[in-house]
Short mmCIF file of C-alpha atoms and ligand atoms in Angstrom, two decimals:
data_model
loop_
_atom_site.label_atom_id
_atom_site.label_comp_id
_atom_site.label_asym_id
_atom_site.label_seq_id
_atom_site.Cartn_x
_atom_site.Cartn_y
_atom_site.Cartn_z
CA MET A 679 39.09 -0.91 14.56
CA ARG A 680 35.95 -0.77 12.42
CA ALA A 681 34.55 -3.70 14.34
CA LEU A 682 35.35 -2.00 17.63
CA VAL A 683 33.47 1.19 16.79
CA ARG A 684 30.55 -0.39 14.91
CA GLU A 685 27.27 1.01 16.24
CA THR A 686 24.81 -1.59 14.99
CA THR A 687 24.97 -5.37 15.26
CA LEU A 688 23.17 -7.98 13.18
CA SER A 689 22.96 -11.63 14.17
CA PRO A 690 20.77 -14.68 13.47
CA GLY A 691 19.06 -14.28 16.83
CA ASP A 692 17.59 -10.99 15.56
CA PHE A 693 15.56 -12.78 12.87
CA ILE A 694 12.07 -14.24 12.87
CA LEU A 695 11.42 -16.47 9.85
CA PRO A 696 7.88 -16.48 8.41
CA LEU A 697 6.63 -19.96 7.43
CA PHE A 698 3.57 -21.01 5.43
CA PHE A 699 1.86 -24.26 6.44
CA SER A 700 -0.71 -25.70 4.09
CA ALA A 701 -3.46 -28.17 4.90
CA THR A 702 -3.43 -29.54 1.36
CA CYS A 703 0.17 -29.85 0.19
CA LYS A 704 1.95 -33.19 0.61
CA GLU A 705 5.46 -32.01 -0.29
CA PRO A 706 7.11 -28.60 0.11
CA GLU A 707 5.84 -26.44 -2.79
CA PRO A 708 7.85 -23.53 -4.22
CA ILE A 709 6.10 -20.14 -4.26
CA GLY A 710 6.53 -18.49 -7.67
CA THR A 711 6.63 -14.90 -6.41
CA MET A 712 9.08 -15.66 -3.59
CA PRO A 713 12.12 -17.60 -4.82
CA GLY A 714 13.53 -19.81 -2.06
CA VAL A 715 10.32 -19.79 0.03
CA MET A 716 8.12 -22.90 0.22
CA ARG A 717 4.62 -23.79 1.31
CA LEU A 718 5.09 -26.62 3.77
CA PRO A 719 3.01 -29.61 4.85
CA VAL A 720 2.63 -30.00 8.62
CA SER A 721 4.70 -33.20 8.34
CA ALA A 722 7.74 -30.98 7.60
CA ALA A 723 7.32 -28.89 10.77
CA ALA A 724 9.57 -30.81 13.17
CA ALA A 725 12.53 -31.02 10.78
CA GLU A 726 12.06 -27.35 9.92
CA ALA A 727 12.12 -26.42 13.61
CA ARG A 728 15.41 -28.30 14.11
CA ALA A 729 17.04 -26.70 11.04
CA ILE A 730 16.01 -23.22 12.23
CA LYS A 731 17.31 -23.89 15.71
CA ASP A 732 20.65 -25.10 14.28
CA LEU A 733 21.04 -21.83 12.37
CA GLY A 734 20.53 -19.84 15.58
CA ILE A 735 17.49 -17.99 14.17
CA GLY A 736 15.52 -16.13 16.86
CA GLY A 737 12.12 -17.65 16.09
CA VAL A 738 9.39 -18.30 13.56
CA ILE A 739 6.01 -16.81 12.70
CA LEU A 740 3.42 -19.14 11.18
CA PHE A 741 0.80 -18.49 8.50
CA GLY A 742 -1.79 -21.04 7.40
CA LEU A 743 -3.46 -22.15 4.19
CA PRO A 744 -6.62 -24.04 5.16
CA ALA A 745 -8.38 -26.77 3.19
CA GLN A 746 -11.63 -24.75 3.09
CA LYS A 747 -12.43 -21.04 3.24
CA ASP A 748 -15.75 -19.44 4.20
CA PRO A 749 -17.10 -15.88 4.65
CA GLU A 750 -16.25 -15.79 8.39
CA GLY A 751 -12.82 -17.43 8.25
CA ARG A 752 -13.78 -20.18 10.67
CA ALA A 753 -10.91 -22.44 9.56
CA GLY A 754 -8.60 -20.02 11.40
CA TYR A 755 -9.58 -21.45 14.78
CA ASP A 756 -9.97 -25.10 13.78
CA PRO A 757 -7.71 -26.97 16.26
CA ASP A 758 -6.88 -29.41 13.43
CA GLY A 759 -5.94 -26.60 11.04
CA PRO A 760 -2.39 -26.29 9.70
CA VAL A 761 -1.25 -23.58 12.15
CA PRO A 762 -2.27 -25.22 15.46
CA ARG A 763 -0.86 -28.55 14.25
CA ALA A 764 2.42 -26.98 13.10
CA ILE A 765 2.76 -25.09 16.42
CA ALA A 766 2.39 -28.32 18.38
CA GLU A 767 4.86 -30.20 16.14
CA MET A 768 7.48 -27.46 16.28
CA LYS A 769 7.22 -26.95 20.05
CA SER A 770 7.45 -30.66 20.73
CA ALA A 771 10.48 -31.07 18.41
CA VAL A 772 12.32 -28.00 19.78
CA PRO A 773 10.68 -26.78 23.02
CA ASP A 774 12.84 -23.66 23.31
CA LEU A 775 12.21 -22.45 19.75
CA LEU A 776 10.23 -19.21 19.92
CA VAL A 777 7.02 -19.81 17.95
CA MET A 778 4.71 -16.98 16.96
CA ALA A 779 1.43 -17.19 15.02
CA ASP A 780 0.00 -14.49 12.79
CA VAL A 781 -3.64 -13.78 13.71
CA CYS A 782 -5.74 -12.61 10.78
CA ASN A 783 -8.77 -13.74 8.83
CA CYS A 784 -7.56 -13.02 5.31
CA GLU A 785 -6.03 -16.45 4.77
CA TYR A 786 -9.29 -18.08 5.90
CA THR A 787 -12.05 -16.00 4.31
CA ASP A 788 -13.27 -16.77 0.80
CA HIS A 789 -13.41 -13.03 -0.01
CA GLY A 790 -9.82 -12.46 1.19
CA HIS A 791 -10.57 -9.54 3.52
CA CYS A 792 -9.11 -9.47 7.03
CA GLY A 793 -12.52 -9.57 8.73
CA VAL A 794 -16.16 -10.51 8.33
CA LEU A 795 -18.18 -8.35 5.95
CA ARG A 796 -21.32 -6.31 6.40
CA LYS A 797 -23.44 -4.34 3.99
CA ARG A 798 -23.36 -0.57 4.37
CA ARG A 799 -26.52 1.50 4.00
CA ASP A 800 -25.52 2.40 0.45
CA GLY A 801 -25.30 -1.29 -0.47
CA THR A 802 -21.49 -1.51 -0.65
CA MET A 803 -19.63 -3.97 1.54
CA ASP A 804 -17.08 -3.26 4.22
CA VAL A 805 -15.41 -5.07 7.10
CA ASP A 806 -17.34 -5.28 10.37
CA ASN A 807 -14.68 -4.31 12.92
CA ASP A 808 -16.37 -5.50 16.12
CA ALA A 809 -17.76 -8.77 14.74
CA THR A 810 -14.24 -9.55 13.53
CA LEU A 811 -12.79 -9.13 17.04
CA GLU A 812 -14.70 -12.19 18.26
CA ILE A 813 -13.22 -14.38 15.54
CA LEU A 814 -9.70 -13.08 16.12
CA ALA A 815 -10.04 -13.94 19.81
CA LEU A 816 -11.04 -17.52 18.89
CA ASP A 817 -8.00 -17.76 16.57
CA ALA A 818 -5.64 -16.55 19.30
CA LEU A 819 -7.10 -19.03 21.79
CA ALA A 820 -6.71 -21.91 19.36
CA TYR A 821 -3.02 -21.05 18.84
CA ALA A 822 -2.44 -20.56 22.57
CA LYS A 823 -3.97 -23.99 23.28
CA ALA A 824 -1.59 -25.50 20.72
CA GLY A 825 1.33 -24.01 22.66
CA VAL A 826 2.27 -20.84 20.78
CA ASP A 827 4.50 -18.35 22.63
CA VAL A 828 3.34 -15.18 20.89
CA VAL A 829 0.22 -14.23 18.93
CA ALA A 830 0.65 -11.48 16.36
CA PRO A 831 -2.55 -9.79 15.17
CA SER A 832 -2.05 -8.40 11.63
CA ASP A 833 -5.69 -7.69 10.79
CA MET A 834 -5.64 -3.98 11.79
CA MET A 835 -9.09 -3.97 13.43
CA ASP A 836 -9.46 -1.34 16.15
CA GLY A 837 -9.47 -2.75 19.68
CA ARG A 838 -8.06 -6.15 18.79
CA VAL A 839 -5.13 -6.09 21.19
CA LYS A 840 -7.51 -5.58 24.13
CA ALA A 841 -9.88 -8.24 22.80
CA LEU A 842 -7.05 -10.76 22.45
CA ARG A 843 -5.56 -9.95 25.85
CA GLU A 844 -8.93 -10.41 27.57
CA ALA A 845 -9.69 -13.65 25.75
CA LEU A 846 -6.23 -15.09 26.47
CA ASP A 847 -6.37 -14.14 30.15
CA ALA A 848 -9.89 -15.55 30.53
CA GLY A 849 -8.72 -18.79 28.91
CA GLY A 850 -5.81 -19.15 31.36
CA PHE A 851 -3.16 -18.01 28.88
CA GLU A 852 -1.81 -15.01 30.80
CA GLU A 853 1.69 -15.92 29.65
CA THR A 854 0.96 -15.84 25.93
CA SER A 855 2.43 -12.59 24.62
CA ILE A 856 1.03 -10.23 22.01
CA LEU A 857 3.16 -8.79 19.22
CA ALA A 858 0.90 -6.16 17.66
CA TYR A 859 1.27 -5.27 13.99
CA SER A 860 0.67 -1.74 15.25
CA ILE A 861 1.78 0.26 12.27
CA LYS A 862 0.79 -1.59 9.14
CA TYR A 863 0.52 0.39 5.95
CA ALA A 864 -1.76 -0.36 2.99
CA SER A 865 1.27 -1.30 0.91
CA GLY A 866 2.06 -2.42 -2.61
CA PHE A 867 4.88 -4.52 -1.16
CA TYR A 868 2.59 -7.33 0.06
CA GLY A 869 1.90 -8.61 -3.48
CA PRO A 870 4.12 -11.73 -3.41
CA PHE A 871 2.76 -12.77 0.03
CA ARG A 872 -0.80 -12.65 -1.23
CA GLU A 873 0.08 -15.29 -3.79
CA ALA A 874 1.96 -17.32 -1.17
CA ALA A 875 -0.94 -17.26 1.30
CA ASP A 876 -3.66 -17.10 -1.36
CA CYS A 877 -5.27 -14.12 0.37
CA ALA A 878 -5.65 -11.29 -2.16
CA PRO A 879 -8.94 -9.45 -1.51
CA GLN A 880 -11.53 -10.49 -4.11
CA PHE A 881 -12.93 -6.95 -4.32
CA GLY A 882 -11.80 -3.53 -3.13
CA ASP A 883 -8.63 -3.14 -1.10
CA ARG A 884 -7.45 -2.98 2.51
CA ALA A 885 -7.27 0.80 2.78
CA GLY A 886 -10.28 0.81 5.14
CA TYR A 887 -8.24 -0.87 7.87
CA GLN A 888 -4.57 -0.54 6.88
CA MET A 889 -2.77 2.80 7.06
CA ASP A 890 -2.21 5.51 4.46
CA PRO A 891 1.51 5.49 3.49
CA ALA A 892 1.48 9.29 3.69
CA ASN A 893 0.74 9.34 7.43
CA ALA A 894 3.33 9.43 10.20
CA ARG A 895 1.52 11.00 13.18
CA GLU A 896 -1.30 8.50 12.77
CA ALA A 897 1.28 5.72 13.01
CA LEU A 898 2.41 6.92 16.42
CA ARG A 899 -1.21 7.13 17.55
CA GLU A 900 -1.87 3.53 16.42
CA ALA A 901 1.19 2.34 18.34
CA ALA A 902 0.19 4.25 21.49
CA LEU A 903 -3.29 2.65 21.39
CA ASP A 904 -1.84 -0.87 21.12
CA GLU A 905 0.53 -0.14 23.98
CA GLU A 906 -2.38 1.02 26.16
CA GLU A 907 -4.42 -2.05 25.22
CA GLY A 908 -1.67 -4.34 26.51
CA ALA A 909 0.65 -5.17 23.60
CA ASP A 910 3.96 -6.66 24.73
CA MET A 911 5.81 -5.78 21.51
CA LEU A 912 5.05 -3.47 18.61
CA MET A 913 5.69 -3.87 14.90
CA VAL A 914 6.24 -1.60 11.90
CA LYS A 915 5.39 -3.04 8.49
CA PRO A 916 6.74 -2.85 5.77
CA ALA A 917 10.27 -2.07 6.96
CA LEU A 918 12.46 -0.42 4.33
CA PRO A 919 10.04 2.23 2.98
CA TYR A 920 9.17 3.17 6.59
CA LEU A 921 12.52 3.44 8.38
CA ASP A 922 11.62 7.00 9.39
CA ILE A 923 8.54 5.66 11.18
CA LEU A 924 10.63 3.00 12.91
CA ALA A 925 13.10 5.62 14.13
CA ARG A 926 10.32 7.87 15.41
CA LEU A 927 8.61 5.01 17.20
CA ARG A 928 11.93 4.01 18.79
CA ASP A 929 12.07 7.46 20.41
CA ARG A 930 8.50 7.16 21.72
CA THR A 931 8.17 3.71 23.24
CA THR A 932 10.13 1.58 25.66
CA LEU A 933 8.51 -1.61 24.32
CA PRO A 934 10.51 -3.93 22.05
CA ILE A 935 9.96 -3.19 18.36
CA GLY A 936 9.90 -5.61 15.45
CA ALA A 937 9.97 -4.67 11.78
CA TYR A 938 8.54 -6.79 8.95
CA ASN A 939 10.84 -6.91 5.94
CA VAL A 940 7.91 -7.96 3.74
CA SER A 941 7.54 -10.18 0.69
CA GLY A 942 7.91 -7.39 -1.89
CA GLU A 943 11.12 -6.14 -0.27
CA TYR A 944 12.44 -9.71 -0.40
CA ALA A 945 11.29 -10.31 -3.98
CA MET A 946 13.00 -7.13 -5.23
CA ILE A 947 16.40 -8.21 -3.94
CA LYS A 948 15.91 -11.75 -5.23
CA ALA A 949 14.87 -10.56 -8.70
CA ALA A 950 17.67 -8.02 -9.00
CA ALA A 951 20.22 -10.58 -7.83
CA ALA A 952 18.92 -13.22 -10.26
CA ALA A 953 19.37 -10.66 -13.07
CA ASN A 954 22.96 -10.03 -11.88
CA MET A 955 22.08 -6.44 -11.09
CA ILE A 956 23.16 -6.51 -7.45
CA ASP A 957 25.18 -8.68 -5.12
CA GLU A 958 22.50 -10.53 -3.13
CA ARG A 959 24.53 -11.12 0.00
CA ARG A 960 25.81 -7.57 0.26
CA ALA A 961 22.45 -5.95 -0.49
CA THR A 962 20.57 -8.23 1.91
CA LEU A 963 22.89 -7.68 4.85
CA GLU A 964 22.92 -3.94 4.19
CA ALA A 965 19.11 -3.79 4.11
CA LEU A 966 18.80 -5.82 7.32
CA THR A 967 21.44 -3.70 9.07
CA SER A 968 19.57 -0.53 8.10
CA ILE A 969 16.40 -1.88 9.75
CA ARG A 970 18.32 -2.55 12.97
CA ARG A 971 20.03 0.86 12.75
CA ALA A 972 16.64 2.58 12.47
CA GLY A 973 15.60 1.02 15.78
CA ALA A 974 14.20 -2.50 15.34
CA ASP A 975 15.06 -5.03 18.04
CA PHE A 976 14.14 -7.90 15.71
CA ILE A 977 13.27 -8.39 12.04
CA LEU A 978 10.68 -10.66 10.46
CA THR A 979 12.38 -11.64 7.23
CA TYR A 980 12.32 -14.30 4.50
CA HIS A 981 16.09 -13.77 4.22
CA ALA A 982 16.56 -15.24 7.72
CA LYS A 983 18.13 -18.56 6.68
CA ASP A 984 20.50 -17.12 4.07
CA ALA A 985 21.48 -14.18 6.24
CA SER A 986 22.12 -16.48 9.21
CA ARG A 987 24.48 -18.61 7.12
CA TRP A 988 26.30 -15.50 5.88
CA LEU A 989 26.67 -14.15 9.40
CA ARG A 990 28.21 -17.31 10.84
C1 LIG B 383 -2.28 -10.76 6.74
C2 LIG B 383 -0.87 -10.44 6.44
C3 LIG B 383 -0.31 -9.94 5.25
C4 LIG B 383 1.07 -9.93 5.45
C5 LIG B 383 1.31 -10.40 6.72
N1 LIG B 383 0.09 -10.69 7.33
C6 LIG B 383 -0.96 -9.57 3.98
C7 LIG B 383 -1.76 -8.35 3.85
O1 LIG B 383 -2.00 -7.62 4.82
O2 LIG B 383 -2.22 -8.15 2.75
C8 LIG B 383 2.10 -9.50 4.43
C9 LIG B 383 3.46 -10.06 4.63
C10 LIG B 383 4.38 -9.90 3.47
O3 LIG B 383 4.08 -9.25 2.45
O4 LIG B 383 5.47 -10.48 3.58
N2 LIG B 383 -3.13 -9.68 6.92
#
């Protein structure tokens, strides 16, 4: 009877698994801050795609670690970079696997910020929003050419959804969709990811472009702007500390919504489980169910493989 009256479902097809492809590693490399998550060489992409398909997972989102970084993040749109190559390998191994690519400069810039820098009049540095848009558009085009289904801008520059849509359409990629990281907070829960992707900012922080955790109305405004600019799907990130935002957005938009169960949320469960403080399986499935209950259609989560096995 409980099953009959259950209001929220959770299944492997709801999950998007984030993957890190590195230009320099030869073998899968464990990531210290994220137990169970590996940096992968592109040579592992096809087998990974098949394993993910076999588990019934809804799709993947790719991040890249380039061989070289520079102030503009040019490695992000190198067609021979780890992300375009991994996209092509995964799509040719499993053509119906949904492949997304994160679009951001922070993995590719030597200073670790999500855009190119400029000097303010007072001599301090900040991110140049509009100059960054041009680079993001080149990134999105490079991933579209490699065969990606969805580009997901996570940089938080203003106007980037419109810039990406225009660049994709002009390049003949009208069918490439945009999943906008619309509501992305300046969060302490990204710490483990920054080690994984080697993208911690070398000075300052991301509060100039990511959102203040205290703001909810601003979140709805950010989402409305992305919707107007042509986003096909919206995202809330992180997930668990912002379930209220997810629920409010669900009431406001008819677009599909994703939620990013980020690295710090994952690491907390892993660490507590390793210390025998909680039951990993129970806590994980409860957390993921709560994200669906709050209104997410799909969840980007590092728990995707384990949770999919548990849900079989
Ligand atoms: C890139 C990006 C980040 C994450 C996803 N895309 C890092 C950041 O904004 O600092 C974080 C994901 C996670 O913590 O799992 N801008």
